[in-house]
GROMACS .gro file of C-alpha atoms in nm:
model
  312
    1MET     CA    1 -10.366  -0.620  -1.680
    2THR     CA    2 -10.219  -0.415  -1.398
    3ASP     CA    3 -10.348  -0.108  -1.224
    4ARG     CA    4 -10.037   0.101  -1.284
    5PRO     CA    5 -10.116   0.454  -1.406
    6ALA     CA    6 -10.017   0.522  -1.763
    7SER     CA    7  -9.819   0.832  -1.663
    8PRO     CA    8  -9.442   0.775  -1.690
    9LEU     CA    9  -9.369   1.026  -1.415
   10MET     CA   10  -9.166   0.888  -1.127
   11ALA     CA   11  -9.279   0.955  -0.772
   12GLN     CA   12  -9.028   1.145  -0.564
   13PRO     CA   13  -8.888   0.971  -0.255
   14ILE     CA   14  -9.044   1.099   0.065
   15PHE     CA   15  -8.704   1.126   0.229
   16GLU     CA   16  -8.405   1.264   0.040
   17GLU     CA   17  -8.181   0.979   0.152
   18GLU     CA   18  -8.420   0.716   0.016
   19ILE     CA   19  -8.265   0.570  -0.300
   20LEU     CA   20  -8.456   0.308  -0.496
   21PRO     CA   21  -8.272   0.004  -0.633
   22PRO     CA   22  -8.187   0.017  -1.006
   23GLY     CA   23  -8.478  -0.095  -1.223
   24THR     CA   24  -8.740  -0.046  -0.952
   25GLU     CA   25  -9.064   0.079  -1.101
   26VAL     CA   26  -9.230   0.347  -0.894
   27ILE     CA   27  -9.606   0.371  -0.919
   28ALA     CA   28  -9.709   0.735  -0.910
   29PRO     CA   29 -10.062   0.825  -0.801
   30ALA     CA   30 -10.269   1.013  -1.054
   31ARG     CA   31 -10.394   1.350  -0.940
   32SER     CA   32 -10.743   1.292  -1.070
   33ASP     CA   33 -10.885   0.946  -1.130
   34ALA     CA   34 -11.261   0.910  -1.138
   35PHE     CA   35 -11.250   0.530  -1.151
   36ALA     CA   36 -11.021   0.513  -0.847
   37PHE     CA   37 -11.254   0.746  -0.655
   38VAL     CA   38 -11.557   0.530  -0.732
   39ALA     CA   39 -11.356   0.222  -0.633
   40LEU     CA   40 -11.264   0.391  -0.305
   41LEU     CA   41 -11.626   0.469  -0.218
   42THR     CA   42 -11.731   0.115  -0.313
   43GLY     CA   43 -11.458  -0.033  -0.096
   44SER     CA   44 -11.550   0.195   0.193
   45THR     CA   45 -11.912   0.082   0.164
   46ALA     CA   46 -11.810  -0.285   0.177
   47LEU     CA   47 -11.598  -0.216   0.486
   48ALA     CA   48 -11.887  -0.037   0.659
   49ILE     CA   49 -12.105  -0.349   0.628
   50GLY     CA   50 -11.840  -0.573   0.786
   51PRO     CA   51 -11.935  -0.517   1.154
   52TRP     CA   52 -12.271  -0.687   1.100
   53PHE     CA   53 -12.094  -1.005   0.993
   54VAL     CA   54 -11.867  -0.982   1.298
   55ARG     CA   55 -12.173  -0.980   1.524
   56MET     CA   56 -12.329  -1.268   1.334
   57ALA     CA   57 -12.021  -1.492   1.361
   58ASP     CA   58 -12.030  -1.773   1.618
   59VAL     CA   59 -11.661  -1.738   1.708
   60GLY     CA   60 -11.479  -1.483   1.920
   61PRO     CA   61 -11.399  -1.137   1.781
   62ILE     CA   62 -11.029  -1.206   1.726
   63ALA     CA   63 -11.106  -1.542   1.565
   64SER     CA   64 -11.345  -1.368   1.325
   65GLY     CA   65 -11.060  -1.131   1.235
   66PHE     CA   66 -10.833  -1.428   1.166
   67TRP     CA   67 -11.090  -1.598   0.942
   68ARG     CA   68 -11.156  -1.271   0.761
   69LEU     CA   69 -10.791  -1.279   0.653
   70ALA     CA   70 -10.733  -1.655   0.623
   71LEU     CA   71 -11.038  -1.720   0.405
   72ALA     CA   72 -10.946  -1.426   0.182
   73ILE     CA   73 -10.589  -1.548   0.111
   74PRO     CA   74 -10.676  -1.803  -0.164
   75PHE     CA   75 -10.897  -1.549  -0.341
   76LEU     CA   76 -10.624  -1.283  -0.326
   77PHE     CA   77 -10.357  -1.510  -0.473
   78LEU     CA   78 -10.597  -1.621  -0.748
   79ILE     CA   79 -10.658  -1.254  -0.832
   80VAL     CA   80 -10.282  -1.189  -0.834
   81ARG     CA   81 -10.239  -1.470  -1.085
   82ALA     CA   82 -10.540  -1.371  -1.298
   83SER     CA   83 -10.436  -1.005  -1.309
   84LYS     CA   84 -10.077  -1.101  -1.399
   85GLN     CA   85  -9.945  -0.869  -1.132
   86ARG     CA   86  -9.607  -0.981  -1.004
   87PHE     CA   87  -9.452  -0.990  -0.659
   88GLY     CA   88  -9.107  -0.941  -0.810
   89ARG     CA   89  -8.775  -0.935  -0.629
   90GLN     CA   90  -8.817  -0.651  -0.385
   91ASP     CA   91  -8.568  -0.505  -0.140
   92ALA     CA   92  -8.572  -0.546   0.238
   93LYS     CA   93  -8.729  -0.203   0.295
   94LEU     CA   94  -9.039  -0.291   0.095
   95TRP     CA   95  -9.080  -0.628   0.266
   96ALA     CA   96  -9.040  -0.455   0.603
   97MET     CA   97  -9.311  -0.205   0.506
   98LEU     CA   98  -9.546  -0.489   0.410
   99ALA     CA   99  -9.471  -0.670   0.736
  100ILE     CA  100  -9.552  -0.353   0.932
  101ALA     CA  101  -9.876  -0.317   0.738
  102GLY     CA  102  -9.979  -0.675   0.815
  103LEU     CA  103  -9.886  -0.648   1.183
  104PHE     CA  104 -10.078  -0.327   1.244
  105PHE     CA  105 -10.373  -0.450   1.042
  106ALA     CA  106 -10.387  -0.752   1.274
  107VAL     CA  107 -10.381  -0.516   1.573
  108ASP     CA  108 -10.656  -0.307   1.415
  109LEU     CA  109 -10.882  -0.609   1.354
  110ALA     CA  110 -10.827  -0.753   1.701
  111LEU     CA  111 -10.913  -0.425   1.875
  112TRP     CA  112 -11.191  -0.325   1.635
  113HIS     CA  113 -11.374  -0.658   1.645
  114GLU     CA  114 -11.351  -0.667   2.025
  115GLY     CA  115 -11.474  -0.308   2.040
  116ILE     CA  116 -11.773  -0.384   1.816
  117LEU     CA  117 -11.899  -0.632   2.077
  118ARG     CA  118 -11.828  -0.409   2.378
  119THR     CA  119 -11.981  -0.078   2.273
  120LYS     CA  120 -12.263   0.061   2.065
  121LEU     CA  121 -12.214   0.019   1.693
  122ALA     CA  122 -12.236   0.396   1.644
  123ASN     CA  123 -11.955   0.449   1.897
  124ALA     CA  124 -11.738   0.185   1.733
  125THR     CA  125 -11.798   0.342   1.391
  126LEU     CA  126 -11.718   0.692   1.518
  127PHE     CA  127 -11.402   0.608   1.712
  128GLY     CA  128 -11.277   0.358   1.456
  129ASN     CA  129 -11.287   0.632   1.192
  130VAL     CA  130 -11.036   0.856   1.371
  131SER     CA  131 -10.791   0.696   1.126
  132SER     CA  132 -10.952   0.890   0.840
  133PHE     CA  133 -10.871   1.227   0.997
  134PHE     CA  134 -10.515   1.126   1.085
  135PHE     CA  135 -10.453   0.986   0.737
  136ALA     CA  136 -10.580   1.307   0.579
  137GLY     CA  137 -10.345   1.497   0.812
  138TYR     CA  138 -10.061   1.271   0.698
  139GLY     CA  139 -10.143   1.377   0.343
  140PHE     CA  140 -10.096   1.743   0.432
  141ILE     CA  141  -9.766   1.664   0.606
  142LEU     CA  142  -9.654   1.465   0.302
  143ALA     CA  143  -9.740   1.757   0.073
  144ARG     CA  144  -9.582   2.003   0.321
  145ARG     CA  145  -9.875   2.238   0.301
  146LEU     CA  146 -10.190   2.333   0.490
  147PRO     CA  147 -10.538   2.248   0.358
  148ASN     CA  148 -10.660   2.482   0.087
  149ARG     CA  149 -11.001   2.643   0.113
  150MET     CA  150 -11.186   2.361  -0.064
  151GLN     CA  151 -11.016   2.090   0.142
  152ALA     CA  152 -11.083   2.276   0.466
  153CYS     CA  153 -11.452   2.309   0.375
  154ALA     CA  154 -11.466   1.937   0.294
  155LEU     CA  155 -11.314   1.848   0.631
  156VAL     CA  156 -11.557   2.072   0.819
  157LEU     CA  157 -11.855   1.932   0.628
  158ALA     CA  158 -11.739   1.576   0.695
  159ILE     CA  159 -11.709   1.643   1.069
  160VAL     CA  160 -12.051   1.809   1.081
  161GLY     CA  161 -12.206   1.526   0.880
  162ILE     CA  162 -12.070   1.256   1.110
  163ALA     CA  163 -12.177   1.450   1.419
  164LEU     CA  164 -12.533   1.479   1.286
  165LEU     CA  165 -12.552   1.113   1.180
  166LEU     CA  166 -12.426   0.980   1.511
  167GLY     CA  167 -12.570   1.249   1.735
  168ARG     CA  168 -12.881   1.051   1.833
  169SER     CA  169 -12.707   0.723   1.911
  170TYR     CA  170 -12.362   0.836   2.029
  171GLU     CA  171 -12.318   0.785   2.399
  172LEU     CA  172 -12.029   0.791   2.646
  173SER     CA  173 -12.077   0.575   2.953
  174ARG     CA  174 -11.882   0.348   3.185
  175ALA     CA  175 -12.057   0.049   3.031
  176HIS     CA  176 -11.909   0.136   2.689
  177LEU     CA  177 -11.573   0.276   2.801
  178VAL     CA  178 -11.367  -0.035   2.725
  179GLY     CA  179 -11.525  -0.078   2.382
  180ASP     CA  180 -11.476   0.291   2.304
  181LEU     CA  181 -11.107   0.276   2.398
  182LEU     CA  182 -11.060  -0.042   2.193
  183SER     CA  183 -11.219   0.127   1.891
  184ILE     CA  184 -10.992   0.430   1.928
  185GLY     CA  185 -10.690   0.200   1.950
  186ALA     CA  186 -10.809   0.021   1.636
  187GLY     CA  187 -10.837   0.351   1.452
  188LEU     CA  188 -10.483   0.451   1.549
  189ALA     CA  189 -10.344   0.113   1.442
  190TYR     CA  190 -10.526   0.150   1.109
  191VAL     CA  191 -10.347   0.480   1.049
  192VAL     CA  192 -10.010   0.302   1.063
  193TYR     CA  193 -10.148   0.030   0.834
  194MET     CA  194 -10.267   0.285   0.577
  195ILE     CA  195  -9.939   0.478   0.580
  196ALA     CA  196  -9.741   0.155   0.531
  197ILE     CA  197  -9.975   0.046   0.249
  198GLU     CA  198  -9.955   0.387   0.085
  199ARG     CA  199  -9.575   0.367   0.085
  200ALA     CA  200  -9.576   0.010  -0.046
  201ARG     CA  201  -9.821   0.100  -0.325
  202THR     CA  202  -9.565   0.335  -0.481
  203ARG     CA  203  -9.349   0.028  -0.545
  204LEU     CA  204  -9.586  -0.265  -0.593
  205ASP     CA  205  -9.928  -0.336  -0.743
  206THR     CA  206 -10.255  -0.362  -0.551
  207TRP     CA  207 -10.307  -0.736  -0.518
  208PRO     CA  208  -9.951  -0.842  -0.429
  209VAL     CA  209  -9.945  -0.571  -0.159
  210LEU     CA  210 -10.277  -0.680  -0.013
  211ALA     CA  211 -10.196  -1.052  -0.039
  212ILE     CA  212  -9.869  -1.020   0.153
  213ALA     CA  213 -10.016  -0.793   0.421
  214THR     CA  214 -10.310  -1.033   0.461
  215VAL     CA  215 -10.083  -1.334   0.510
  216VAL     CA  216  -9.878  -1.149   0.773
  217GLY     CA  217 -10.194  -1.036   0.952
  218ALA     CA  218 -10.339  -1.389   0.957
  219ILE     CA  219 -10.016  -1.532   1.099
  220CYS     CA  220 -10.026  -1.273   1.378
  221LEU     CA  221 -10.395  -1.324   1.460
  222LEU     CA  222 -10.408  -1.705   1.479
  223PRO     CA  223 -10.208  -1.753   1.804
  224THR     CA  224 -10.378  -1.447   1.954
  225ALA     CA  225 -10.723  -1.588   1.878
  226GLU     CA  226 -10.632  -1.928   2.020
  227ALA     CA  227 -10.498  -1.768   2.339
  228LEU     CA  228 -10.780  -1.519   2.400
  229ASP     CA  229 -11.090  -1.657   2.225
  230GLY     CA  230 -11.035  -2.025   2.288
  231SER     CA  231 -11.236  -2.199   2.016
  232VAL     CA  232 -11.143  -2.078   1.668
  233LEU     CA  233 -11.346  -2.316   1.451
  234PRO     CA  234 -11.699  -2.190   1.368
  235HIS     CA  235 -12.018  -2.390   1.323
  236ASP     CA  236 -12.157  -2.152   1.061
  237TRP     CA  237 -11.908  -2.041   0.797
  238THR     CA  238 -12.146  -1.806   0.613
  239PRO     CA  239 -12.084  -1.483   0.810
  240LEU     CA  240 -11.709  -1.538   0.806
  241LEU     CA  241 -11.703  -1.607   0.432
  242CYS     CA  242 -11.909  -1.295   0.369
  243LEU     CA  243 -11.671  -1.100   0.595
  244ALA     CA  244 -11.366  -1.233   0.409
  245ILE     CA  245 -11.497  -1.166   0.058
  246GLY     CA  246 -11.687  -0.846   0.135
  247SER     CA  247 -11.445  -0.671   0.370
  248GLN     CA  248 -11.105  -0.813   0.283
  249VAL     CA  249 -11.116  -0.901  -0.087
  250ILE     CA  250 -11.360  -0.638  -0.214
  251GLY     CA  251 -11.338  -0.369   0.055
  252GLN     CA  252 -10.966  -0.366   0.124
  253GLY     CA  253 -10.884  -0.456  -0.235
  254LEU     CA  254 -11.060  -0.149  -0.375
  255VAL     CA  255 -10.924   0.079  -0.101
  256VAL     CA  256 -10.564  -0.038  -0.156
  257PHE     CA  257 -10.611   0.004  -0.532
  258ALA     CA  258 -10.735   0.361  -0.482
  259MET     CA  259 -10.450   0.444  -0.244
  260GLY     CA  260 -10.208   0.395  -0.531
  261ARG     CA  261 -10.390   0.655  -0.742
  262LEU     CA  262 -10.536   0.913  -0.501
  263SER     CA  263 -10.377   1.132  -0.237
  264PRO     CA  264 -10.406   1.051   0.135
  265VAL     CA  265 -10.625   1.359   0.177
  266VAL     CA  266 -10.888   1.227  -0.065
  267VAL     CA  267 -10.866   0.874   0.077
  268GLY     CA  268 -10.901   0.995   0.436
  269ILE     CA  269 -11.210   1.206   0.372
  270ALA     CA  270 -11.374   0.950   0.144
  271LEU     CA  271 -11.343   0.679   0.411
  272LEU     CA  272 -11.557   0.899   0.636
  273SER     CA  273 -11.852   0.785   0.426
  274GLN     CA  274 -11.869   0.470   0.639
  275PRO     CA  275 -12.095   0.618   0.910
  276LEU     CA  276 -12.335   0.725   0.635
  277VAL     CA  277 -12.347   0.367   0.507
  278SER     CA  278 -12.407   0.241   0.861
  279ALA     CA  279 -12.704   0.475   0.897
  280ILE     CA  280 -12.852   0.361   0.565
  281VAL     CA  281 -12.807  -0.007   0.653
  282GLY     CA  282 -12.974   0.053   0.988
  283TRP     CA  283 -13.265   0.219   0.811
  284VAL     CA  284 -13.309  -0.058   0.551
  285ALA     CA  285 -13.231  -0.365   0.764
  286TYR     CA  286 -13.358  -0.263   1.106
  287GLY     CA  287 -13.621   0.001   1.035
  288GLU     CA  288 -13.418   0.277   1.201
  289ARG     CA  289 -13.576   0.573   1.028
  290MET     CA  290 -13.353   0.862   0.923
  291THR     CA  291 -13.469   1.186   1.083
  292GLY     CA  292 -13.408   1.542   0.969
  293PRO     CA  293 -13.061   1.562   1.134
  294ASP     CA  294 -12.971   1.226   0.979
  295ILE     CA  295 -13.062   1.348   0.631
  296ALA     CA  296 -12.875   1.675   0.690
  297GLY     CA  297 -12.569   1.477   0.799
  298ALA     CA  298 -12.590   1.261   0.487
  299LEU     CA  299 -12.610   1.570   0.266
  300ALA     CA  300 -12.312   1.726   0.447
  301LEU     CA  301 -12.103   1.414   0.388
  302ALA     CA  302 -12.212   1.401   0.024
  303ALA     CA  303 -12.108   1.766  -0.019
  304ALA     CA  304 -11.770   1.690   0.142
  305LEU     CA  305 -11.712   1.408  -0.105
  306VAL     CA  306 -11.802   1.631  -0.400
  307LEU     CA  307 -11.566   1.905  -0.278
  308ILE     CA  308 -11.270   1.676  -0.215
  309ARG     CA  309 -11.326   1.498  -0.546
  310GLY     CA  310 -11.352   1.824  -0.733
  311ARG     CA  311 -10.982   1.911  -0.703
  312ASP     CA  312 -10.704   1.728  -0.520
   0.00000   0.00000   0.00000
């Protein structure tokens, strides 16, 4: 089975001069897909749990990024085979897009994992999620229109919700400045990754796209980890295996799947649910009780998700 929408409609090229090779199948995103939306939220939740495994790993932050990708590669190719999705004979433009996705994903992981260890987790979560706002903005540029009333309300509610959730723990200081800047850089790199993936998903199925980008990212991260982290081999493989399966196979897999069926606006706002997941995990795992502002922030984010899901 593949995850191609049943609709026979062909997606229009983003640029007028872009001409697809004869016989190329274009995968058009469905305007409303409840299953894809649930998959997106599930994938976002898995990604939000990833930083805890990064902190538990007994290797450097870049090495943990490498193992997140390297350990996921066999699983991804097995899923490609089991799902009968094909890589096919693609043109140079598509391979270039996948290479760009893998390169910038490697940059994102290197900066993000380093930032997680150099700043407060709330800061890293906040700054790393700047990608969600930029990707939603990319969706408006792609559609050549401004947000409608419902989308604007969803964006405002999402911003308010994140501010309330992180208000108690967010802190700017010299001690956290490097980690904050690294997290911002990671978020910007992730924007490029998402745009490249979104373009590739109009031409290729979920698992081949993710498998190729993952291989490219791992190739980029290995020499970087050896140069900057020193030791790459861990003593305890458990956190890294959980990171690979949870964040890369499940998290990224579901997000990439959803990006082929939902607009960038929906994807961008839905990914803002990650700070909410972080707050819940902190409450359950570490006894960090959710106060009134925390609950209000959670409700604001939930309302934003309902609004953006209601009509794309």
